[in-house]
Each structure stands twice: as C-alpha cells, then as structure tokens.
Coordinates of C-alpha atoms in Angstrom, one line a residue:
Chain A
M1 CA 97.0 101.6 105.4
I2 CA 96.3 103.7 108.5
Q3 CA 92.5 103.2 108.2
H4 CA 93.1 99.4 108.0
I5 CA 95.3 99.4 111.1
E6 CA 92.8 101.6 113.0
K7 CA 90.0 99.1 112.3
I8 CA 92.0 96.1 113.4
I9 CA 93.4 97.6 116.6
R10 CA 89.9 98.7 117.5
D11 CA 88.5 95.2 116.7
K12 CA 91.3 93.6 118.9
G13 CA 90.4 95.8 121.8
L14 CA 93.7 97.6 121.9
C15 CA 91.9 100.9 122.3
G16 CA 88.4 102.2 123.1
D17 CA 86.1 104.3 121.0
E18 CA 88.2 107.4 121.4
K19 CA 89.5 109.3 118.4
L20 CA 93.0 108.3 117.3
S21 CA 95.8 110.1 115.6
F22 CA 98.5 108.4 113.6
L23 CA 102.0 109.9 113.2
K24 CA 104.1 108.3 110.6
Y25 CA 107.8 108.2 111.4
A26 CA 110.9 106.7 109.7
T27 CA 114.6 107.2 110.6
P28 CA 116.7 109.0 108.0
A29 CA 118.4 105.7 107.1
S30 CA 115.1 103.9 106.6
G31 CA 114.4 103.3 102.9
R32 CA 117.9 102.2 101.8
H33 CA 116.8 98.6 102.0
L34 CA 113.4 96.9 101.5
D35 CA 113.4 95.5 105.0
D36 CA 113.8 98.9 106.7
K37 CA 111.0 99.7 109.1
V38 CA 108.3 102.3 109.1
L39 CA 106.7 103.3 112.4
F40 CA 103.4 104.8 113.4
F41 CA 102.9 106.4 116.8
V42 CA 99.3 106.2 117.8
F43 CA 97.9 109.0 120.0
R44 CA 94.6 109.0 122.0
D45 CA 92.6 112.1 121.6
T46 CA 93.4 113.4 125.1
E47 CA 97.0 112.5 125.5
S48 CA 100.2 114.3 124.4
T49 CA 102.3 111.1 124.1
P50 CA 101.6 108.0 122.0
F51 CA 100.4 104.8 123.7
L52 CA 101.0 102.4 120.8
C53 CA 103.7 101.9 118.3
I54 CA 102.9 100.2 115.0
K55 CA 105.8 98.8 113.0
T56 CA 105.6 97.8 109.3
I57 CA 107.8 97.5 106.2
R58 CA 107.4 98.9 102.7
S59 CA 107.4 95.6 100.9
Y60 CA 105.9 92.3 102.0
Y61 CA 108.9 90.7 100.5
A62 CA 110.8 91.5 103.7
H63 CA 108.1 90.4 106.1
D64 CA 110.3 87.9 108.0
V65 CA 112.2 90.9 109.5
L66 CA 109.1 92.2 111.2
V67 CA 107.9 88.8 112.3
H68 CA 111.3 88.0 113.9
N69 CA 111.3 91.4 115.6
F70 CA 107.9 90.7 117.1
F71 CA 108.5 87.2 118.4
S72 CA 111.9 88.2 119.8
L73 CA 110.3 90.9 121.8
K74 CA 107.7 88.5 123.0
K75 CA 110.4 86.1 124.1
V76 CA 112.3 88.8 126.0
H77 CA 109.1 89.9 127.7
T78 CA 108.3 86.3 128.7
L79 CA 111.8 86.0 130.2
T80 CA 111.5 89.2 132.2
K81 CA 107.8 89.1 133.1
C82 CA 107.0 90.2 136.7
G83 CA 110.8 90.6 137.4
P84 CA 112.8 93.8 138.1
Y85 CA 113.6 94.1 134.3
E86 CA 110.1 93.8 133.0
D87 CA 110.2 97.4 131.8
L88 CA 113.6 97.2 130.2
F89 CA 112.0 96.1 126.9
V90 CA 108.6 97.2 125.5
E91 CA 105.8 94.7 125.3
A92 CA 104.8 93.3 121.9
L93 CA 101.0 93.1 121.7
F94 CA 99.9 91.9 118.3
L95 CA 101.1 90.8 114.9
Y96 CA 99.0 91.2 111.7
D97 CA 100.1 89.2 108.6
D98 CA 97.6 88.6 105.8
G99 CA 100.2 87.7 103.1
E100 CA 100.1 91.2 101.6
F101 CA 100.6 93.4 104.6
V102 CA 102.4 92.8 107.8
W103 CA 102.6 95.0 110.9
S104 CA 103.0 94.6 114.6
V105 CA 101.8 96.5 117.6
E106 CA 103.9 97.3 120.6
R107 CA 103.6 99.5 123.6
V108 CA 105.6 102.7 123.3
G109 CA 109.0 102.8 125.0
K110 CA 109.0 105.5 127.6
G111 CA 111.6 108.3 127.5
K112 CA 113.8 109.7 124.8
R113 CA 117.2 109.2 123.2
M114 CA 120.0 110.9 125.1
R115 CA 123.7 111.4 124.8
F116 CA 125.0 109.2 127.6
T117 CA 127.3 110.8 130.3
P118 CA 130.1 108.5 131.6
A119 CA 128.0 108.0 134.8
M120 CA 125.0 106.9 132.7
V121 CA 127.2 104.5 130.7
K122 CA 128.3 102.8 134.0
D123 CA 124.7 102.8 135.3
F124 CA 123.4 101.2 132.1
V125 CA 126.1 98.6 131.9
S126 CA 125.4 97.6 135.5
T127 CA 121.7 97.3 134.9
Y128 CA 122.2 95.4 131.7
T129 CA 124.7 93.1 133.3
H130 CA 122.2 92.1 136.1
F131 CA 119.5 91.8 133.5
Q132 CA 121.7 89.3 131.5
K133 CA 122.3 87.3 134.7
S134 CA 118.5 87.2 135.3
I135 CA 117.8 85.6 131.9
I136 CA 120.5 82.8 131.9
D137 CA 118.6 79.8 130.7
E138 CA 120.0 76.9 132.8
E139 CA 118.2 74.4 130.5
K140 CA 120.0 75.7 127.4
P141 CA 123.4 74.0 126.7
R142 CA 126.4 76.0 127.5
I143 CA 128.8 77.2 124.8
E144 CA 131.8 75.0 125.3
D145 CA 134.1 76.5 122.7
V146 CA 133.6 80.1 121.6
C147 CA 135.4 79.6 118.3
E148 CA 133.2 76.7 117.4
Y149 CA 130.1 78.7 118.3
V150 CA 131.1 81.6 116.0
K151 CA 131.9 79.0 113.2
N152 CA 128.4 77.5 113.6
T153 CA 126.8 81.0 113.5
I154 CA 128.7 81.7 110.3
E155 CA 127.6 78.4 108.8
T156 CA 123.9 79.2 109.4
S157 CA 124.2 82.9 108.4
K158 CA 123.0 84.6 105.2
L159 CA 126.6 85.1 104.1
S160 CA 127.6 84.0 100.6
P161 CA 129.6 80.6 100.4
K162 CA 132.7 82.6 99.4
S163 CA 132.5 84.9 102.4
K164 CA 131.7 82.0 104.7
E165 CA 134.8 80.3 103.6
M166 CA 136.9 83.4 104.0
V167 CA 135.8 84.1 107.6
T168 CA 135.9 80.4 108.6
H169 CA 139.5 80.2 107.2
F170 CA 140.3 83.3 109.2
L171 CA 139.0 81.8 112.4
Q172 CA 141.0 78.6 111.8
E173 CA 144.2 80.6 111.9
L174 CA 143.4 82.0 115.3
P175 CA 144.4 80.2 118.5
S176 CA 141.4 78.1 119.8
L177 CA 139.3 79.6 122.5
P178 CA 138.1 76.7 124.7
L179 CA 136.1 78.9 126.9
A180 CA 132.9 77.5 128.4
V181 CA 130.2 80.2 128.9
P182 CA 126.5 80.1 129.5
A183 CA 124.4 80.9 126.4
I184 CA 122.6 84.2 127.0
M185 CA 120.2 85.9 124.6
Q186 CA 121.7 89.1 123.2
H187 CA 119.9 92.2 121.9
G188 CA 122.2 92.2 118.9
D189 CA 122.2 95.9 118.2
L190 CA 122.7 97.6 121.5
S191 CA 123.8 101.2 121.1
Q192 CA 122.8 104.5 122.7
D193 CA 120.5 105.1 119.7
N194 CA 118.5 102.1 120.8
I195 CA 118.1 103.1 124.4
L196 CA 115.4 105.5 125.7
V197 CA 115.9 107.1 129.0
S198 CA 113.1 108.3 131.3
Q199 CA 113.7 109.4 134.9
K200 CA 116.9 107.4 135.1
Q201 CA 115.1 104.3 133.8
F202 CA 116.4 102.6 130.6
H203 CA 114.2 101.2 127.9
V204 CA 115.8 99.2 125.1
I205 CA 114.2 99.3 121.7
D206 CA 114.7 98.0 118.2
C207 CA 114.9 94.2 118.5
D208 CA 115.7 93.3 114.9
Y209 CA 118.7 91.2 115.8
T210 CA 117.5 89.9 119.2
D211 CA 117.6 86.1 119.7
L212 CA 120.2 85.6 117.0
I213 CA 123.3 85.7 119.2
Y214 CA 123.8 83.9 122.5
L215 CA 127.5 84.7 123.1
P216 CA 127.6 86.6 126.5
G217 CA 129.2 90.0 126.5
F218 CA 128.4 90.7 122.9
D219 CA 125.9 93.5 123.8
I220 CA 128.1 95.1 126.4
F221 CA 131.1 95.1 124.0
H222 CA 129.2 96.8 121.2
F223 CA 127.4 99.3 123.5
I224 CA 130.8 100.5 124.7
Y225 CA 132.8 100.0 121.6
R226 CA 130.5 102.0 119.3
H227 CA 130.4 105.2 121.4
H228 CA 133.9 105.5 122.8
T229 CA 137.0 106.4 121.0
T230 CA 139.2 107.2 124.0
G231 CA 139.8 104.9 126.9
V232 CA 137.6 102.2 125.2
N233 CA 139.9 99.4 126.2
T234 CA 140.0 100.3 129.9
L235 CA 136.2 100.7 130.0
L236 CA 135.7 97.5 128.1
E237 CA 138.0 95.6 130.4
E238 CA 136.3 97.0 133.5
S239 CA 132.8 96.4 132.2
L240 CA 133.3 93.0 130.8
S241 CA 135.3 91.7 133.8
H242 CA 132.4 92.8 136.1
Y243 CA 129.9 91.2 133.6
F244 CA 131.7 87.9 133.5
E245 CA 132.2 87.9 137.2
I246 CA 128.4 88.4 137.7
I247 CA 127.5 85.6 135.3
G248 CA 130.1 83.3 137.0
V249 CA 132.8 83.0 134.3
N250 CA 136.6 83.4 134.8
I251 CA 138.4 84.8 131.8
S252 CA 142.1 85.6 131.3
K253 CA 143.4 88.8 129.7
E254 CA 144.4 87.0 126.6
Q255 CA 141.0 85.4 126.3
Y256 CA 139.4 88.9 126.4
K257 CA 141.3 90.0 123.3
Q258 CA 140.2 86.9 121.5
L259 CA 136.6 87.5 122.6
Y260 CA 136.8 91.0 121.1
V261 CA 137.6 89.5 117.7
M262 CA 134.7 87.1 118.0
Y263 CA 132.3 89.9 119.0
Y264 CA 133.5 92.0 116.1
L265 CA 133.2 89.2 113.6
L266 CA 129.8 88.1 114.9
D267 CA 128.5 91.7 114.5
R268 CA 129.6 91.7 110.9
V269 CA 128.2 88.3 110.2
V270 CA 124.8 88.9 111.7
R271 CA 124.2 92.6 111.4
K272 CA 126.3 93.7 108.5
P273 CA 126.9 90.8 106.1
H274 CA 126.9 93.1 103.1
E275 CA 130.1 94.7 104.5
L276 CA 131.8 91.4 104.9
E277 CA 130.9 90.5 101.3
K278 CA 133.2 93.3 100.1
Q279 CA 136.2 92.1 102.2
T280 CA 139.2 90.1 101.2
P281 CA 141.2 88.1 103.8
H282 CA 143.8 90.9 103.8
T283 CA 141.3 93.8 104.3
L284 CA 139.6 91.8 107.1
V285 CA 142.8 91.5 109.0
L286 CA 143.6 95.1 108.4
E287 CA 140.1 96.1 109.6
L288 CA 140.5 94.1 112.8
K289 CA 143.9 95.6 113.5
T290 CA 142.6 99.1 112.9
H291 CA 139.4 98.8 114.9
L292 CA 140.5 96.6 117.7
G293 CA 144.2 97.4 117.8
I294 CA 144.9 93.7 118.0
Chain B
M1 CA 92.7 102.0 80.1
M2 CA 95.3 103.8 77.9
I3 CA 93.9 105.1 74.7
D4 CA 96.1 104.2 71.6
T5 CA 96.1 107.8 70.2
Y6 CA 99.8 108.4 70.6
K7 CA 101.6 110.6 68.0
K8 CA 104.7 108.4 67.8
K9 CA 106.6 105.7 69.7
I10 CA 110.4 105.8 70.4
D11 CA 112.0 102.9 72.1
D12 CA 108.6 101.5 72.8
I13 CA 107.6 104.7 74.7
P14 CA 104.4 106.3 73.4
F15 CA 104.3 110.1 73.0
F16 CA 101.0 111.8 73.7
S17 CA 102.5 115.3 73.8
E18 CA 105.7 117.0 72.6
D19 CA 108.9 116.0 74.5
R20 CA 109.8 118.7 76.9
Y21 CA 112.9 118.1 79.0
W22 CA 113.2 119.4 82.5
G23 CA 115.6 118.7 85.3
K24 CA 118.4 120.1 87.4
A25 CA 121.1 118.8 85.0
P26 CA 121.3 119.9 81.3
K27 CA 119.5 117.6 78.7
K28 CA 122.7 116.6 77.1
D29 CA 124.1 115.3 80.4
L30 CA 121.2 112.9 80.8
E31 CA 121.4 111.9 77.2
Y32 CA 125.1 111.0 77.7
A33 CA 124.4 109.3 81.0
L34 CA 121.7 107.1 79.4
S35 CA 124.2 106.1 76.7
V36 CA 126.6 105.0 79.5
L37 CA 123.8 103.0 81.1
E38 CA 123.0 101.3 77.8
N39 CA 126.6 100.5 76.8
K40 CA 128.3 99.9 80.1
G41 CA 125.5 98.8 82.5
W42 CA 124.2 100.0 85.9
D43 CA 127.4 99.6 87.9
T44 CA 129.3 102.0 85.7
F45 CA 126.3 104.3 85.5
L46 CA 125.9 104.5 89.2
A47 CA 129.6 105.0 89.8
Q48 CA 129.6 108.0 87.5
Y49 CA 126.2 109.5 88.1
E50 CA 125.0 108.8 91.7
G51 CA 123.7 112.2 93.0
H52 CA 124.1 113.9 89.6
F53 CA 120.5 113.6 88.6
D54 CA 117.4 113.5 90.8
F55 CA 116.9 109.7 90.8
T56 CA 117.2 107.7 93.9
F57 CA 117.3 104.0 94.9
E58 CA 115.8 104.8 98.2
E59 CA 112.4 103.2 98.7
N60 CA 111.0 105.9 101.1
R61 CA 109.9 108.6 98.6
A62 CA 106.3 107.5 98.4
D63 CA 105.8 106.9 102.1
W64 CA 102.8 109.3 102.0
H65 CA 100.9 106.2 100.6
F66 CA 100.6 104.9 104.2
A67 CA 98.0 107.6 104.8
I68 CA 95.5 106.0 102.2
P69 CA 94.4 102.5 101.4
L70 CA 96.6 101.1 98.6
N71 CA 96.9 97.4 97.7
K72 CA 97.5 94.8 95.0
E73 CA 94.1 95.4 93.4
M74 CA 94.7 99.1 92.7
T75 CA 95.8 101.0 89.7
V76 CA 97.9 104.2 90.1
L77 CA 98.6 107.1 87.8
D78 CA 101.8 109.0 88.6
I79 CA 101.7 112.4 86.8
G80 CA 105.1 114.1 86.3
A81 CA 106.7 110.8 87.4
G82 CA 110.2 112.1 86.7
M83 CA 112.9 109.4 87.3
G84 CA 110.5 107.2 89.2
R85 CA 111.0 108.2 92.8
S86 CA 107.3 107.5 93.5
S87 CA 106.5 105.0 90.7
I88 CA 109.1 102.4 91.8
P89 CA 108.0 102.0 95.4
L90 CA 104.3 102.2 94.4
A91 CA 104.7 99.5 91.8
R92 CA 105.8 97.1 94.6
I93 CA 102.4 97.5 96.3
A94 CA 99.9 98.3 93.5
K95 CA 98.6 96.2 90.6
E96 CA 99.6 98.6 87.9
V97 CA 101.4 102.0 87.8
Y98 CA 101.1 104.3 84.8
A99 CA 103.9 106.9 84.9
V100 CA 103.6 110.0 82.7
D101 CA 106.0 112.8 82.2
Q102 CA 106.7 115.5 79.6
S103 CA 110.3 114.4 79.3
F104 CA 111.1 111.4 77.1
L105 CA 114.6 111.0 78.6
R106 CA 113.2 110.7 82.1
M107 CA 110.6 108.2 81.0
K108 CA 113.4 106.2 79.2
F109 CA 115.4 106.2 82.5
L110 CA 112.3 105.0 84.4
K111 CA 111.7 102.2 81.9
Y112 CA 115.3 101.0 82.4
R113 CA 114.9 101.3 86.2
A114 CA 111.7 99.3 86.1
E115 CA 113.4 96.6 84.1
K116 CA 116.3 96.5 86.5
E117 CA 113.9 96.0 89.4
S118 CA 111.9 93.4 87.4
L119 CA 108.7 95.5 87.9
E120 CA 106.6 94.6 84.9
N121 CA 103.7 96.6 86.2
I122 CA 105.1 100.0 85.4
H123 CA 103.9 101.6 82.1
V124 CA 105.6 104.7 80.9
A125 CA 104.4 107.4 78.5
V126 CA 105.4 110.9 77.4
G127 CA 102.5 113.1 78.1
D128 CA 101.1 116.4 79.4
I129 CA 98.5 116.6 82.2
F130 CA 96.1 118.3 79.7
D131 CA 96.6 115.5 77.1
L132 CA 96.4 112.4 79.3
P133 CA 95.5 109.3 77.2
F134 CA 93.2 107.6 79.7
L135 CA 89.6 106.7 80.0
D136 CA 87.5 108.3 82.7
E137 CA 87.4 106.6 86.1
S138 CA 90.5 104.5 85.4
F139 CA 92.5 105.0 88.6
D140 CA 92.3 104.2 92.3
V141 CA 95.1 106.6 93.2
I142 CA 96.5 109.6 91.3
V143 CA 99.8 111.1 92.3
M144 CA 100.7 114.8 91.8
N145 CA 104.0 115.0 93.6
G146 CA 105.7 118.3 93.0
V147 CA 103.6 118.9 89.9
L148 CA 100.7 121.3 90.7
E149 CA 103.0 124.3 91.2
W150 CA 104.3 123.8 87.6
V151 CA 101.0 123.2 85.9
G152 CA 100.4 127.0 85.4
V153 CA 103.5 127.1 83.1
T154 CA 101.4 126.6 80.0
N155 CA 100.0 128.7 77.2
R156 CA 96.6 127.0 77.3
F157 CA 95.3 129.2 80.1
K158 CA 95.5 132.9 80.7
H159 CA 95.9 132.5 84.5
A160 CA 98.0 129.9 86.3
R161 CA 95.2 129.2 88.8
D162 CA 92.8 128.3 86.0
A163 CA 95.3 125.8 84.7
Q164 CA 95.8 124.3 88.2
L165 CA 92.0 124.1 88.7
E166 CA 91.6 122.3 85.3
S167 CA 94.4 119.8 86.1
I168 CA 92.6 118.8 89.4
R169 CA 89.3 118.5 87.5
I170 CA 91.0 116.2 85.0
C171 CA 92.3 114.1 87.9
K172 CA 88.8 113.9 89.4
R173 CA 87.5 112.7 86.1
L174 CA 90.2 110.0 85.8
L175 CA 89.6 108.8 89.4
K176 CA 87.3 105.9 90.1
K177 CA 84.6 106.6 92.6
G178 CA 86.2 106.4 96.1
G179 CA 89.7 106.9 94.6
Y180 CA 92.3 109.2 96.1
L181 CA 94.2 112.1 94.6
Y182 CA 97.5 112.9 96.4
I183 CA 99.2 116.3 96.1
G184 CA 102.7 116.9 97.5
I185 CA 103.5 120.5 97.4
E186 CA 105.1 123.5 99.2
N187 CA 103.4 125.9 101.5
R188 CA 103.2 129.4 99.9
Y189 CA 104.2 131.0 103.2
A190 CA 107.0 128.5 104.1
L191 CA 109.6 130.0 106.3
S192 CA 112.3 128.4 104.2
Y193 CA 111.5 130.8 101.3
L194 CA 113.2 133.5 103.3
H195 CA 116.5 132.0 102.3
A196 CA 115.6 130.0 99.2
L197 CA 114.3 130.7 95.6
D198 CA 110.7 130.3 94.8
H199 CA 109.8 128.1 91.8
S200 CA 109.9 131.3 89.7
G201 CA 113.6 131.4 90.2
I202 CA 113.2 134.7 92.1
R203 CA 113.2 135.2 95.9
F204 CA 110.0 136.1 97.9
T205 CA 107.5 135.9 95.0
S206 CA 105.3 133.3 96.8
Y207 CA 104.9 135.7 99.7
M208 CA 103.7 138.6 97.4
P209 CA 100.2 139.3 96.3
R210 CA 99.9 137.7 92.8
F211 CA 99.7 141.0 90.9
V212 CA 102.8 142.3 92.6
A213 CA 104.6 139.0 91.9
D214 CA 103.5 139.3 88.3
I215 CA 105.0 142.8 87.9
Y216 CA 108.2 141.8 89.8
S217 CA 108.6 138.7 87.6
Y218 CA 108.2 140.7 84.4
I219 CA 110.9 143.1 85.6
R220 CA 113.3 140.4 86.7
K221 CA 112.5 137.6 84.3
G222 CA 110.5 139.2 81.5
K223 CA 107.6 136.8 82.1
K224 CA 104.5 136.5 84.2
Y225 CA 104.5 134.8 87.6
D226 CA 102.9 131.4 86.9
T227 CA 104.2 128.9 89.5
Y228 CA 101.5 129.4 92.2
T229 CA 101.7 127.7 95.6
Y230 CA 99.1 128.4 98.3
S231 CA 98.5 128.3 102.0
K232 CA 96.4 125.5 103.5
Q233 CA 93.3 127.6 103.1
G234 CA 94.3 128.4 99.5
Y235 CA 94.6 124.7 98.6
Q236 CA 91.4 123.9 100.3
K237 CA 89.6 126.6 98.3
L238 CA 91.2 125.4 95.0
L239 CA 90.2 121.8 95.7
K240 CA 86.7 122.7 96.7
Q241 CA 86.3 124.6 93.5
A242 CA 87.6 121.6 91.5
G243 CA 84.9 119.4 93.2
F244 CA 86.7 118.0 96.3
P245 CA 84.9 119.6 99.2
K246 CA 86.8 117.6 101.8
S247 CA 90.6 117.5 102.0
T248 CA 93.0 116.0 104.5
F249 CA 96.3 117.7 105.2
Y250 CA 99.6 116.4 106.6
L251 CA 102.7 118.4 107.4
V252 CA 105.6 116.7 105.9
Y253 CA 109.2 116.6 107.3
P254 CA 111.7 117.2 105.9
G255 CA 109.7 117.8 102.7
Y256 CA 107.1 116.2 100.4
N257 CA 109.9 114.7 98.3
N258 CA 111.1 112.7 101.3
P259 CA 108.1 112.2 103.6
R260 CA 110.0 110.8 106.5
I261 CA 107.5 112.1 109.1
L262 CA 103.8 112.7 108.3
I263 CA 102.1 114.8 110.9
P264 CA 98.3 115.1 110.8
Y265 CA 97.7 118.9 110.3
R266 CA 94.7 119.0 112.6
D267 CA 96.6 117.6 115.5
M268 CA 98.9 120.0 117.4
R269 CA 99.8 117.3 119.9
T270 CA 101.5 115.1 117.3
F271 CA 103.2 118.2 115.9
S272 CA 104.5 119.1 119.3
Y273 CA 105.7 115.5 119.9
V274 CA 107.6 115.6 116.6
I275 CA 109.3 118.9 117.5
Q276 CA 110.2 117.9 121.1
K277 CA 110.9 114.2 120.8
L278 CA 111.6 113.2 117.2
M279 CA 113.6 116.0 115.6
P280 CA 117.3 115.9 116.3
S281 CA 118.6 118.5 118.8
T282 CA 122.2 118.4 117.9
S283 CA 122.7 122.0 116.9
L284 CA 122.1 125.1 119.0
R285 CA 119.6 126.4 116.4
R286 CA 117.5 123.2 117.0
R287 CA 117.7 123.5 120.7
I288 CA 116.5 127.1 120.6
M289 CA 113.7 126.1 118.2
K290 CA 112.5 123.4 120.6
R291 CA 112.4 125.8 123.5
I292 CA 110.5 128.4 121.4
F293 CA 108.0 126.0 120.1
S294 CA 107.2 124.6 123.5
F295 CA 104.8 127.5 123.6
S296 CA 101.6 126.4 121.8
P297 CA 100.7 129.8 120.2
L298 CA 104.2 129.9 118.6
L299 CA 103.8 126.2 117.5
S300 CA 100.5 127.1 115.9
L301 CA 102.2 129.9 114.0
Y302 CA 105.0 127.6 113.0
R303 CA 102.5 125.2 111.5
K304 CA 101.3 128.0 109.2
V305 CA 104.8 128.5 107.9
F306 CA 105.9 124.9 107.7
F307 CA 107.7 123.9 104.5
S308 CA 105.3 121.5 102.7
F309 CA 102.1 119.6 102.7
A310 CA 100.8 116.1 101.7
I311 CA 97.2 116.6 100.7
F312 CA 94.7 113.9 100.1
V313 CA 91.2 114.1 98.6
Q314 CA 88.8 111.4 97.8
K315 CA 86.3 111.2 94.9

C-alpha cells in the first residue's frame, strides 16, 4: 500500500522528488474494531520530523469513518482559516477513495502528548473556550431545548431500537431543560490524549467524532471529566461558567447538573453506543449516580 | 492451484502431511475447547477460553501487509497459519487465502473462525512446508510469520540452516513473478533474550556460536540446536543464497506478532522519532532509555539488538 500512496502523493504535488520514508503506526487499541485507524508518518529525506500524516483503515467496509474524519477536519479548518485558531487543528489535504482502498492525507500536528499540569488545563480550557466563541455560526438555528436536542440525537444515532427506547424513556423522566444555547460544533472526543503540545501551543487531533455534536460545553466537560478524579466538580463549575459567560448564555446551578447528565448521555450515544447496548434502565441510573454523583 | 493429492480428509480438511500438534496449551485442552465451540457456540467458547489459546479477534496482526501491495486480485499463502491471526485480516483484503498448518486442530479452529466471519475465501489444509500441495507460481504473497525459526526442527535435513534455505527456495518456486515473501522473525541478538528463553527452550543459545549452542543443547536437552535465528546480515545472506538478492527490512514494535509500529530499518531518523515521540514514557526505565538513545551511536547499536524484523523479498 505504501508504494501506491507514495505514487499518488507525488502525482498530487504534495511532495517533491525527494526520497520519502513511511513509518507505520497504530495505537495499542487500534485493531479491536474494523473501523480503527492506521497511520503513516511520512518523512522527507533530510528531516527528522514527519511532514505528512496518512490515515487509513484495515477494511474498506468501514470507509465512512475515514471520510467523515476528513470532511470534519476540512470544515473546522474552513471555520478557523486565517484566524487566531487556525493552527489549533491540523489541515486536511487530500482524500483518496477508489472503492477498495481509502486513505486521507493531513499535515502533521506539531508537538507531543503531555501530561497536563493544572496550569496547562486552565490554559487549554481558556484557549478552547475562545475558539468555541469564534466558531459560533449565527446562521445556524439555536438549540431551544437541550433535552429535545439530545432526544433528536438519540433518534438519529446508530443505537438499536431497544436502547433508543430505554434512553429516551430515561430522558422523559428527567425535568425538562428549556435552555436556549447557540449550536457550536464540538470535537466530540476531547481528551489530553488527543492534544499535542508544542511551545505552549495546543494542537487538537483525532476528529472521528467532530461535527456530530453541537451542544456547547460538551468538549470542555469531557476534557475535564476524563482526567480529574479530585476536585472535578469545582473545576467543571469554574470552567463551564466561564465558557457559558463567554458564549453569552446564563445558566443556573441546577441547570448545570442537568447539562452534565446530557453530556454524559450524548457521549455514550455518539462515541460508545456498544456500552449503552449492554445497559438496563437500572444500571444506567446507577452509572450516572456513580460517575456524576447526581 | 491446490493439487488433490491429499492423504485423507477429516471434517472437510485435507491432510497433506501427518497431523502434528503445537501450541502453548496441551492438545487435549484445544480438543475439549473445540467441542465446547461445536456444542455450545462462540459466546460460551469465548467466555471460557479468551486468552487461553493464541487466537485473537484483533485485526491488527497482519499490519505488515501495508508495506507491500496487496489487493482483491491477489492470492495469499499463509504457511504455519496457526489459529488465523494473519489469515483472517488478510482474507478481508485478498482474493483468496490458503492457510496451511501442521496441526489439524488449529486448522479446524481457523475453519470455524472463517465461517463465523463469513470469509468464504479462506481455504485450510494440514501440511508441512516441505509437502505443500500447490503448483509453481500460484501466489502473489507468501506469509512466513514466526515459521522460519522452526523449519529446522525436521529430520529431512542434517543442518537446520539447510532446511531453512530449502523452505525459502520452495516459497520462491510458489511465488508468481513479482510476488512477495514476508518473513516475521526474531533478531538472533535481541536484547530481550537476556531475560527470555530462546526457541530452544534454553537461555542464551541464540547468542552462542552454533557449534557451542549444539553442545549446550545436547547437554541440557539431549538434542541438537535447530531453531536458528539470525542477525540482519545473517538473514540477508540466507535470502541471497535462496535466490532473493534484495531484501527490505523493518524493525517491528512491539514484535512481529503484533506489528503496531513498522520502522524502515535503513532510516535512523524514523527510529529516533519512534523512540523519542511515539513510545510511552510512563516508567523510569523508558525515560532513561529515551535519554540514552538520544545519542545516535547508541541508537545505532540498539537497532542491532532490536527484538524482531519484518522482512520482505520480491521474486
């Protein structure tokens, strides 16, 4: 496959005549599912860091994952082009799809994965909050009722009818959340593992779930929630109240708690539907109580 | 393609050689596990035996194939296919996969596995590399993953190296012109052999000169040393002698059985990038390792004692 990729990227003018080296890389978890990605870092003959990243999958059966990833990245890049957040996401350059093989070419994200210090967490949350403000699409209709938005997302998700019914029923039992918020595109899988750091600059990678969720605060919630065990509620409260203030939304304390439930459910529906499939109404309530303390 | 000269057929699996079981678990364990699979189905089987045998449902064990052209027009031969770690993912890409192994039980498991995945393009047979039932120039790709080191364990040749040489020559004969042979194998001088057993079941034998390893093996095990591995230069020499003058080497991390990272051997920059940027630095040992290997002479030395290789030759 490498030979084929090399020929195409040369034909497309993505590199010159220089000798190229391809380094194949997959995360330890890649391979459990057919839609897991495989990466190739492409090195120029004279450079010690790669200049292109090729993404592909092991079976064409799962090609839609890669296509979605590519076009989401394109969309984010269009939204941030020429602005202060242009470098927050890498640039998607080219998609190859011949019905048997599919792969995309991106520029390589600068920096490396790091364990975030509390100061870095605050710094990143602040950067990401202002980035979110910058991509509010005034043309896009606002979300008038968060509960309804989540129900609609469940309805169009890949969940089985049985699980859809279970989660929808669960939502109906909750008090309504008539909160009007702007629709803002979320990364969908924001965690420290998906952020590269270089000279205090952040670069977000892995856009598999980007453009699937438009509920503001979702990314900030999961970024903090996944990596903090102590003081998570205080940090969440501080970060989200600042976030909503910046994007111009007033929220009460009670509404925050409801929002947390919505964020948690949305994550399960969009990113981990297989886990929801194993749940019963009872275990779902237990899980929410255990994880969110609500 | 496959010559119908089989000695017998059991459960629709042709035998071209005697059944010879191998594996980390005793034969009777796999026999019983297969009866569980047949009578109670996959869910019960997996609940009882996940991790017990060397099968996997992960799709990443044949990731080395990205280094060569492989497509829906191609026919693959997987020699020593075992429980299908390579055959299953390869069958999703190739036209046909012929899986051969000396163990009937392993082939039986692979047959069930292919049926479960609805992969009708996998054909299994019990066979030895020296009795392969195929016409010359039948395959676009031949796989020898974790096989070459065991080829010398045979009575057909006096020296293990001669058996290995002949097995590669057989592969060359079976390859179509332009076809690829892939060999996944350990480095004779792998650092990891300081704390792990060699294939002989004894420590340090791969590091020893062959005649010393022979004597040592006779003393410890009562048999000659016949599970040869080599250095990069050793493999190159062997392949050249078998008719493949040019070979391409990759370092494989964590090992050829799970080729998560494929590093072009010739390219020290990519190796350095892997060590410094892609390998986890969670433990103190790793952090020290990163610091040490930031010096290129030491990195070059590390490459010589890296655990395993993915080797490709083209006919």
